[in-house]
């Protein structure tokens, strides 16, 4: 009996590639822009942006830089956010990912469910060269911010796009316990947490049982072994 009726669905950031690399490449582009416009050192600005991102709210780094250095320039924070989002991401998959996807493809349908601005996530998928390897993609931003994880909608859509795979026959592989596993669970899917020491969300505990994954691995290369003894429901 073929198992291609089952699906493995992956998150993108910090599951298939190191998100830190994306953040750094985007800050480099911002630092270059700032250096060109304000005549300051690109290197020093880059280091400052990285330090700001490590010392507080990552979502406000560019606003904080603008407020600290150019408080008189209204709208500068917004402009820096645009610069952050524009470049082609300088990212590559984790080393074990290409072979893993090719191996899993032989037995499973493969999907991606990812949050984030749609055009940015599209560029990441292009840069990683993985579009042709997976069977379906659902970027939650296609349905607006309200459909971001832990909303079940992107999971339901990816299963539909995979050819109406039953949620009980699909597993979500991801890294962020704030939203990933709860979202999958709301759609009826089990999940695997990839807990890499270097991951941006590695330090976060699951806030409740519902936020936790069904199983944990420390890199995605362990997934085929784990799936070999997976307890699929209905068996
Ligand atoms: Mg992630």
PDB file of C-alpha atoms and ligand atoms in Angstrom:
ATOM      1  CA  UNK A   1       0.000   0.000   0.000  1.00  0.00           C
ATOM      2  CA  UNK A   2       1.429   3.324  -0.977  1.00  0.00           C
ATOM      3  CA  UNK A   3       1.825   5.922   1.752  1.00  0.00           C
ATOM      4  CA  UNK A   4       1.727   8.820  -0.734  1.00  0.00           C
ATOM      5  CA  UNK A   5      -1.807   9.385   0.575  1.00  0.00           C
ATOM      6  CA  UNK A   6      -0.121  10.824   3.680  1.00  0.00           C
ATOM      7  CA  UNK A   7       1.512  14.213   3.960  1.00  0.00           C
ATOM      8  CA  UNK A   8       4.377  15.900   5.771  1.00  0.00           C
ATOM      9  CA  UNK A   9       3.871  19.654   5.967  1.00  0.00           C
ATOM     10  CA  UNK A  10       6.776  21.940   6.867  1.00  0.00           C
ATOM     11  CA  UNK A  11       7.063  25.373   8.386  1.00  0.00           C
ATOM     12  CA  UNK A  12       9.674  27.558   6.641  1.00  0.00           C
ATOM     13  CA  UNK A  13      11.594  29.905   8.989  1.00  0.00           C
ATOM     14  CA  UNK A  14      14.024  28.080  11.301  1.00  0.00           C
ATOM     15  CA  UNK A  15      12.607  24.725  10.188  1.00  0.00           C
ATOM     16  CA  UNK A  16      13.980  24.442   6.629  1.00  0.00           C
ATOM     17  CA  UNK A  17      16.641  27.192   6.813  1.00  0.00           C
ATOM     18  CA  UNK A  18      18.324  29.262   9.558  1.00  0.00           C
ATOM     19  CA  UNK A  19      16.131  32.347  10.073  1.00  0.00           C
ATOM     20  CA  UNK A  20      19.043  34.184  11.676  1.00  0.00           C
ATOM     21  CA  UNK A  21      20.727  34.233   8.228  1.00  0.00           C
ATOM     22  CA  UNK A  22      17.697  35.953   6.699  1.00  0.00           C
ATOM     23  CA  UNK A  23      17.543  38.543   9.471  1.00  0.00           C
ATOM     24  CA  UNK A  24      21.262  39.269   9.100  1.00  0.00           C
ATOM     25  CA  UNK A  25      21.100  39.605   5.301  1.00  0.00           C
ATOM     26  CA  UNK A  26      18.154  41.990   5.622  1.00  0.00           C
ATOM     27  CA  UNK A  27      19.932  44.097   8.298  1.00  0.00           C
ATOM     28  CA  UNK A  28      22.981  44.247   6.030  1.00  0.00           C
ATOM     29  CA  UNK A  29      20.806  45.742   3.260  1.00  0.00           C
ATOM     30  CA  UNK A  30      19.316  48.264   5.704  1.00  0.00           C
ATOM     31  CA  UNK A  31      22.770  49.235   7.031  1.00  0.00           C
ATOM     32  CA  UNK A  32      24.016  49.793   3.458  1.00  0.00           C
ATOM     33  CA  UNK A  33      20.983  52.022   2.741  1.00  0.00           C
ATOM     34  CA  UNK A  34      21.510  54.013   5.949  1.00  0.00           C
ATOM     35  CA  UNK A  35      25.222  54.452   5.173  1.00  0.00           C
ATOM     36  CA  UNK A  36      24.417  55.748   1.678  1.00  0.00           C
ATOM     37  CA  UNK A  37      21.777  58.218   2.944  1.00  0.00           C
ATOM     38  CA  UNK A  38      23.327  59.488   6.167  1.00  0.00           C
ATOM     39  CA  UNK A  39      27.073  59.057   5.604  1.00  0.00           C
ATOM     40  CA  UNK A  40      27.613  56.755   8.591  1.00  0.00           C
ATOM     41  CA  UNK A  41      29.492  53.460   8.751  1.00  0.00           C
ATOM     42  CA  UNK A  42      27.541  50.530   7.281  1.00  0.00           C
ATOM     43  CA  UNK A  43      29.496  48.069   9.397  1.00  0.00           C
ATOM     44  CA  UNK A  44      28.853  49.900  12.678  1.00  0.00           C
ATOM     45  CA  UNK A  45      25.168  50.323  11.783  1.00  0.00           C
ATOM     46  CA  UNK A  46      24.823  46.625  10.946  1.00  0.00           C
ATOM     47  CA  UNK A  47      26.357  45.642  14.289  1.00  0.00           C
ATOM     48  CA  UNK A  48      24.050  48.054  16.087  1.00  0.00           C
ATOM     49  CA  UNK A  49      20.953  46.611  14.361  1.00  0.00           C
ATOM     50  CA  UNK A  50      21.983  43.071  15.300  1.00  0.00           C
ATOM     51  CA  UNK A  51      22.570  44.177  18.884  1.00  0.00           C
ATOM     52  CA  UNK A  52      19.155  45.893  19.015  1.00  0.00           C
ATOM     53  CA  UNK A  53      17.485  42.735  17.694  1.00  0.00           C
ATOM     54  CA  UNK A  54      19.162  40.637  20.369  1.00  0.00           C
ATOM     55  CA  UNK A  55      18.284  43.020  23.177  1.00  0.00           C
ATOM     56  CA  UNK A  56      14.560  43.475  22.799  1.00  0.00           C
ATOM     57  CA  UNK A  57      11.483  43.437  20.598  1.00  0.00           C
ATOM     58  CA  UNK A  58      12.648  42.241  17.165  1.00  0.00           C
ATOM     59  CA  UNK A  59       9.586  43.770  15.539  1.00  0.00           C
ATOM     60  CA  UNK A  60      10.662  47.317  16.535  1.00  0.00           C
ATOM     61  CA  UNK A  61      14.403  47.302  15.783  1.00  0.00           C
ATOM     62  CA  UNK A  62      14.208  49.640  12.790  1.00  0.00           C
ATOM     63  CA  UNK A  63      11.867  52.089  14.532  1.00  0.00           C
ATOM     64  CA  UNK A  64      14.170  52.113  17.541  1.00  0.00           C
ATOM     65  CA  UNK A  65      17.181  52.869  15.324  1.00  0.00           C
ATOM     66  CA  UNK A  66      15.309  55.716  13.594  1.00  0.00           C
ATOM     67  CA  UNK A  67      14.099  57.190  16.915  1.00  0.00           C
ATOM     68  CA  UNK A  68      17.606  57.061  18.396  1.00  0.00           C
ATOM     69  CA  UNK A  69      19.526  58.491  15.406  1.00  0.00           C
ATOM     70  CA  UNK A  70      17.140  60.528  13.244  1.00  0.00           C
ATOM     71  CA  UNK A  71      14.132  61.466  15.427  1.00  0.00           C
ATOM     72  CA  UNK A  72      13.391  64.453  13.152  1.00  0.00           C
ATOM     73  CA  UNK A  73      12.817  62.265  10.046  1.00  0.00           C
ATOM     74  CA  UNK A  74       9.162  61.233  10.155  1.00  0.00           C
ATOM     75  CA  UNK A  75       8.373  57.956   8.425  1.00  0.00           C
ATOM     76  CA  UNK A  76      12.013  56.801   8.453  1.00  0.00           C
ATOM     77  CA  UNK A  77      11.181  53.631  10.426  1.00  0.00           C
ATOM     78  CA  UNK A  78       8.614  52.677   7.777  1.00  0.00           C
ATOM     79  CA  UNK A  79      11.092  53.329   4.960  1.00  0.00           C
ATOM     80  CA  UNK A  80      13.686  51.134   6.686  1.00  0.00           C
ATOM     81  CA  UNK A  81      11.110  48.337   6.976  1.00  0.00           C
ATOM     82  CA  UNK A  82      10.610  48.530   3.192  1.00  0.00           C
ATOM     83  CA  UNK A  83      14.372  48.282   2.641  1.00  0.00           C
ATOM     84  CA  UNK A  84      14.469  45.305   5.031  1.00  0.00           C
ATOM     85  CA  UNK A  85      11.853  43.452   2.981  1.00  0.00           C
ATOM     86  CA  UNK A  86      13.108  44.211  -0.520  1.00  0.00           C
ATOM     87  CA  UNK A  87      16.357  42.325  -1.178  1.00  0.00           C
ATOM     88  CA  UNK A  88      16.664  38.794  -2.478  1.00  0.00           C
ATOM     89  CA  UNK A  89      17.283  36.800   0.700  1.00  0.00           C
ATOM     90  CA  UNK A  90      20.805  35.421   1.047  1.00  0.00           C
ATOM     91  CA  UNK A  91      19.718  32.107   2.555  1.00  0.00           C
ATOM     92  CA  UNK A  92      20.266  28.387   2.016  1.00  0.00           C
ATOM     93  CA  UNK A  93      18.472  25.355   3.455  1.00  0.00           C
ATOM     94  CA  UNK A  94      19.927  23.588   6.485  1.00  0.00           C
ATOM     95  CA  UNK A  95      22.490  21.100   5.069  1.00  0.00           C
ATOM     96  CA  UNK A  96      20.318  18.037   5.714  1.00  0.00           C
ATOM     97  CA  UNK A  97      17.156  19.507   4.154  1.00  0.00           C
ATOM     98  CA  UNK A  98      17.538  18.870   0.379  1.00  0.00           C
ATOM     99  CA  UNK A  99      18.248  15.140   0.807  1.00  0.00           C
ATOM    100  CA  UNK A 100      15.508  14.852   3.439  1.00  0.00           C
ATOM    101  CA  UNK A 101      12.853  16.345   1.154  1.00  0.00           C
ATOM    102  CA  UNK A 102      13.858  14.063  -1.718  1.00  0.00           C
ATOM    103  CA  UNK A 103      13.725  11.027   0.575  1.00  0.00           C
ATOM    104  CA  UNK A 104      10.338  11.909   2.077  1.00  0.00           C
ATOM    105  CA  UNK A 105       8.892  12.691  -1.360  1.00  0.00           C
ATOM    106  CA  UNK A 106       9.127   9.043  -2.273  1.00  0.00           C
ATOM    107  CA  UNK A 107       6.565   8.120   0.397  1.00  0.00           C
ATOM    108  CA  UNK A 108       4.678  11.296   1.307  1.00  0.00           C
ATOM    109  CA  UNK A 109       3.084  14.312  -0.271  1.00  0.00           C
ATOM    110  CA  UNK A 110       4.996  17.394   0.899  1.00  0.00           C
ATOM    111  CA  UNK A 111       3.614  20.789   1.827  1.00  0.00           C
ATOM    112  CA  UNK A 112       4.610  24.122   3.363  1.00  0.00           C
ATOM    113  CA  UNK A 113       2.578  26.325   5.725  1.00  0.00           C
ATOM    114  CA  UNK A 114       4.257  29.612   6.631  1.00  0.00           C
ATOM    115  CA  UNK A 115       3.371  32.970   8.189  1.00  0.00           C
ATOM    116  CA  UNK A 116       4.977  36.277   7.292  1.00  0.00           C
ATOM    117  CA  UNK A 117       4.498  38.851   4.569  1.00  0.00           C
ATOM    118  CA  UNK A 118       3.525  36.980   1.458  1.00  0.00           C
ATOM    119  CA  UNK A 119       6.020  38.545  -0.957  1.00  0.00           C
ATOM    120  CA  UNK A 120       8.876  38.073   1.511  1.00  0.00           C
ATOM    121  CA  UNK A 121       7.987  34.407   2.090  1.00  0.00           C
ATOM    122  CA  UNK A 122       7.705  33.873  -1.692  1.00  0.00           C
ATOM    123  CA  UNK A 123      11.213  35.294  -2.150  1.00  0.00           C
ATOM    124  CA  UNK A 124      12.562  33.022   0.597  1.00  0.00           C
ATOM    125  CA  UNK A 125      11.040  29.958  -1.104  1.00  0.00           C
ATOM    126  CA  UNK A 126      12.625  30.994  -4.422  1.00  0.00           C
ATOM    127  CA  UNK A 127      16.018  31.607  -2.773  1.00  0.00           C
ATOM    128  CA  UNK A 128      15.885  28.172  -1.110  1.00  0.00           C
ATOM    129  CA  UNK A 129      15.042  26.436  -4.407  1.00  0.00           C
ATOM    130  CA  UNK A 130      12.402  24.205  -2.808  1.00  0.00           C
ATOM    131  CA  UNK A 131       9.244  25.124  -4.720  1.00  0.00           C
ATOM    132  CA  UNK A 132       9.594  22.253  -7.195  1.00  0.00           C
ATOM    133  CA  UNK A 133      10.236  19.687  -4.447  1.00  0.00           C
ATOM    134  CA  UNK A 134       6.991  20.253  -2.536  1.00  0.00           C
ATOM    135  CA  UNK A 135       3.471  19.464  -3.770  1.00  0.00           C
ATOM    136  CA  UNK A 136       1.583  22.394  -2.215  1.00  0.00           C
ATOM    137  CA  UNK A 137       2.206  25.645  -0.360  1.00  0.00           C
ATOM    138  CA  UNK A 138      -0.147  27.732   1.798  1.00  0.00           C
ATOM    139  CA  UNK A 139       1.211  31.120   2.880  1.00  0.00           C
ATOM    140  CA  UNK A 140      -1.232  32.231   5.562  1.00  0.00           C
ATOM    141  CA  UNK A 141      -0.851  35.880   4.493  1.00  0.00           C
ATOM    142  CA  UNK A 142      -2.849  34.988   1.322  1.00  0.00           C
ATOM    143  CA  UNK A 143      -5.957  35.342   3.546  1.00  0.00           C
ATOM    144  CA  UNK A 144      -4.741  38.293   5.605  1.00  0.00           C
ATOM    145  CA  UNK A 145      -3.232  38.671   9.027  1.00  0.00           C
ATOM    146  CA  UNK A 146      -6.193  36.980  10.755  1.00  0.00           C
ATOM    147  CA  UNK A 147      -5.285  33.687   9.028  1.00  0.00           C
ATOM    148  CA  UNK A 148      -1.733  33.591  10.446  1.00  0.00           C
ATOM    149  CA  UNK A 149      -0.989  30.684  12.771  1.00  0.00           C
ATOM    150  CA  UNK A 150      -2.405  29.510  15.121  1.00  0.00           C
ATOM    151  CA  UNK A 151      -5.435  29.948  12.832  1.00  0.00           C
ATOM    152  CA  UNK A 152      -6.245  26.530  11.328  1.00  0.00           C
ATOM    153  CA  UNK A 153      -7.092  27.940   7.892  1.00  0.00           C
ATOM    154  CA  UNK A 154      -3.662  27.667   6.173  1.00  0.00           C
ATOM    155  CA  UNK A 155      -3.411  24.060   7.383  1.00  0.00           C
ATOM    156  CA  UNK A 156      -6.872  23.214   6.047  1.00  0.00           C
ATOM    157  CA  UNK A 157      -6.013  24.835   2.711  1.00  0.00           C
ATOM    158  CA  UNK A 158      -2.666  23.069   2.301  1.00  0.00           C
ATOM    159  CA  UNK A 159      -4.339  19.695   2.932  1.00  0.00           C
ATOM    160  CA  UNK A 160      -6.910  20.540   0.268  1.00  0.00           C
ATOM    161  CA  UNK A 161      -4.176  21.612  -2.148  1.00  0.00           C
ATOM    162  CA  UNK A 162      -2.315  18.384  -1.446  1.00  0.00           C
ATOM    163  CA  UNK A 163      -5.322  16.508  -2.828  1.00  0.00           C
ATOM    164  CA  UNK A 164      -7.711  16.374   0.126  1.00  0.00           C
ATOM    165  CA  UNK A 165      -5.354  14.637   2.546  1.00  0.00           C
ATOM    166  CA  UNK A 166      -7.106  13.847   5.843  1.00  0.00           C
ATOM    167  CA  UNK A 167      -5.620  15.825   8.787  1.00  0.00           C
ATOM    168  CA  UNK A 168      -5.202  12.540  10.671  1.00  0.00           C
ATOM    169  CA  UNK A 169      -2.867  11.430   7.848  1.00  0.00           C
ATOM    170  CA  UNK A 170      -0.688  14.546   7.960  1.00  0.00           C
ATOM    171  CA  UNK A 171       2.048  15.827  10.290  1.00  0.00           C
ATOM    172  CA  UNK A 172       3.299  19.407  10.669  1.00  0.00           C
ATOM    173  CA  UNK A 173       7.026  19.984  11.264  1.00  0.00           C
ATOM    174  CA  UNK A 174       7.887  23.357  12.814  1.00  0.00           C
ATOM    175  CA  UNK A 175       9.819  25.216  15.523  1.00  0.00           C
ATOM    176  CA  UNK A 176       7.708  27.835  17.308  1.00  0.00           C
ATOM    177  CA  UNK A 177       5.603  26.671  20.282  1.00  0.00           C
ATOM    178  CA  UNK A 178       3.744  29.988  20.451  1.00  0.00           C
ATOM    179  CA  UNK A 179       1.652  29.223  17.374  1.00  0.00           C
ATOM    180  CA  UNK A 180       2.818  26.319  15.192  1.00  0.00           C
ATOM    181  CA  UNK A 181       1.601  23.221  17.010  1.00  0.00           C
ATOM    182  CA  UNK A 182      -1.602  24.814  18.309  1.00  0.00           C
ATOM    183  CA  UNK A 183      -2.468  25.818  14.734  1.00  0.00           C
ATOM    184  CA  UNK A 184      -1.840  22.300  13.434  1.00  0.00           C
ATOM    185  CA  UNK A 185      -3.819  20.797  16.323  1.00  0.00           C
ATOM    186  CA  UNK A 186      -6.799  23.065  15.594  1.00  0.00           C
ATOM    187  CA  UNK A 187      -6.775  21.648  12.060  1.00  0.00           C
ATOM    188  CA  UNK A 188      -6.636  18.088  13.449  1.00  0.00           C
ATOM    189  CA  UNK A 189      -2.969  17.445  12.662  1.00  0.00           C
ATOM    190  CA  UNK A 190      -0.214  15.982  14.801  1.00  0.00           C
ATOM    191  CA  UNK A 191       3.122  17.779  14.839  1.00  0.00           C
ATOM    192  CA  UNK A 192       6.882  17.486  15.309  1.00  0.00           C
ATOM    193  CA  UNK A 193       8.929  20.222  16.983  1.00  0.00           C
ATOM    194  CA  UNK A 194      12.416  20.841  15.610  1.00  0.00           C
ATOM    195  CA  UNK A 195      14.321  22.025  18.671  1.00  0.00           C
ATOM    196  CA  UNK A 196      17.735  23.221  17.438  1.00  0.00           C
ATOM    197  CA  UNK A 197      19.888  24.914  20.076  1.00  0.00           C
ATOM    198  CA  UNK A 198      20.564  27.804  17.660  1.00  0.00           C
ATOM    199  CA  UNK A 199      16.873  28.361  16.791  1.00  0.00           C
ATOM    200  CA  UNK A 200      15.302  31.752  17.493  1.00  0.00           C
ATOM    201  CA  UNK A 201      12.428  30.045  19.359  1.00  0.00           C
ATOM    202  CA  UNK A 202      14.425  27.216  20.966  1.00  0.00           C
ATOM    203  CA  UNK A 203      14.201  28.778  24.441  1.00  0.00           C
ATOM    204  CA  UNK A 204      10.407  29.045  24.427  1.00  0.00           C
ATOM    205  CA  UNK A 205       8.408  26.547  26.456  1.00  0.00           C
ATOM    206  CA  UNK A 206       4.959  25.441  25.288  1.00  0.00           C
ATOM    207  CA  UNK A 207       2.445  27.608  27.189  1.00  0.00           C
ATOM    208  CA  UNK A 208      -0.013  24.713  27.542  1.00  0.00           C
ATOM    209  CA  UNK A 209      -0.408  21.096  26.490  1.00  0.00           C
ATOM    210  CA  UNK A 210      -2.283  22.303  23.405  1.00  0.00           C
ATOM    211  CA  UNK A 211       0.731  24.426  22.404  1.00  0.00           C
ATOM    212  CA  UNK A 212       3.082  21.429  22.505  1.00  0.00           C
ATOM    213  CA  UNK A 213       4.113  19.160  19.640  1.00  0.00           C
ATOM    214  CA  UNK A 214       3.381  15.442  19.451  1.00  0.00           C
ATOM    215  CA  UNK A 215       7.128  14.672  19.226  1.00  0.00           C
ATOM    216  CA  UNK A 216      10.461  16.532  19.361  1.00  0.00           C
ATOM    217  CA  UNK A 217      13.644  16.156  17.274  1.00  0.00           C
ATOM    218  CA  UNK A 218      16.859  18.187  17.426  1.00  0.00           C
ATOM    219  CA  UNK A 219      17.312  18.333  13.648  1.00  0.00           C
ATOM    220  CA  UNK A 220      15.068  17.475  10.723  1.00  0.00           C
ATOM    221  CA  UNK A 221      17.414  14.665   9.625  1.00  0.00           C
ATOM    222  CA  UNK A 222      15.893  12.562  12.447  1.00  0.00           C
ATOM    223  CA  UNK A 223      12.415  12.725  10.930  1.00  0.00           C
ATOM    224  CA  UNK A 224      12.492   9.608   8.675  1.00  0.00           C
ATOM    225  CA  UNK A 225      13.465   7.434  11.665  1.00  0.00           C
ATOM    226  CA  UNK A 226      10.708   8.986  13.748  1.00  0.00           C
ATOM    227  CA  UNK A 227       8.117   8.468  11.000  1.00  0.00           C
ATOM    228  CA  UNK A 228       9.123   4.814  10.645  1.00  0.00           C
ATOM    229  CA  UNK A 229       7.378   4.114  13.960  1.00  0.00           C
ATOM    230  CA  UNK A 230       4.766   6.914  13.827  1.00  0.00           C
ATOM    231  CA  UNK A 231       1.336   6.033  15.254  1.00  0.00           C
ATOM    232  CA  UNK A 232      -1.057   7.261  12.574  1.00  0.00           C
ATOM    233  CA  UNK A 233      -4.584   7.547  13.853  1.00  0.00           C
ATOM    234  CA  UNK A 234      -7.113   5.113  12.473  1.00  0.00           C
ATOM    235  CA  UNK A 235      -4.652   2.198  12.659  1.00  0.00           C
TER     236      UNK A 235
HETATM  237 MG1  LIG B   1       9.380  28.851  12.096  1.00  0.00          MG
END
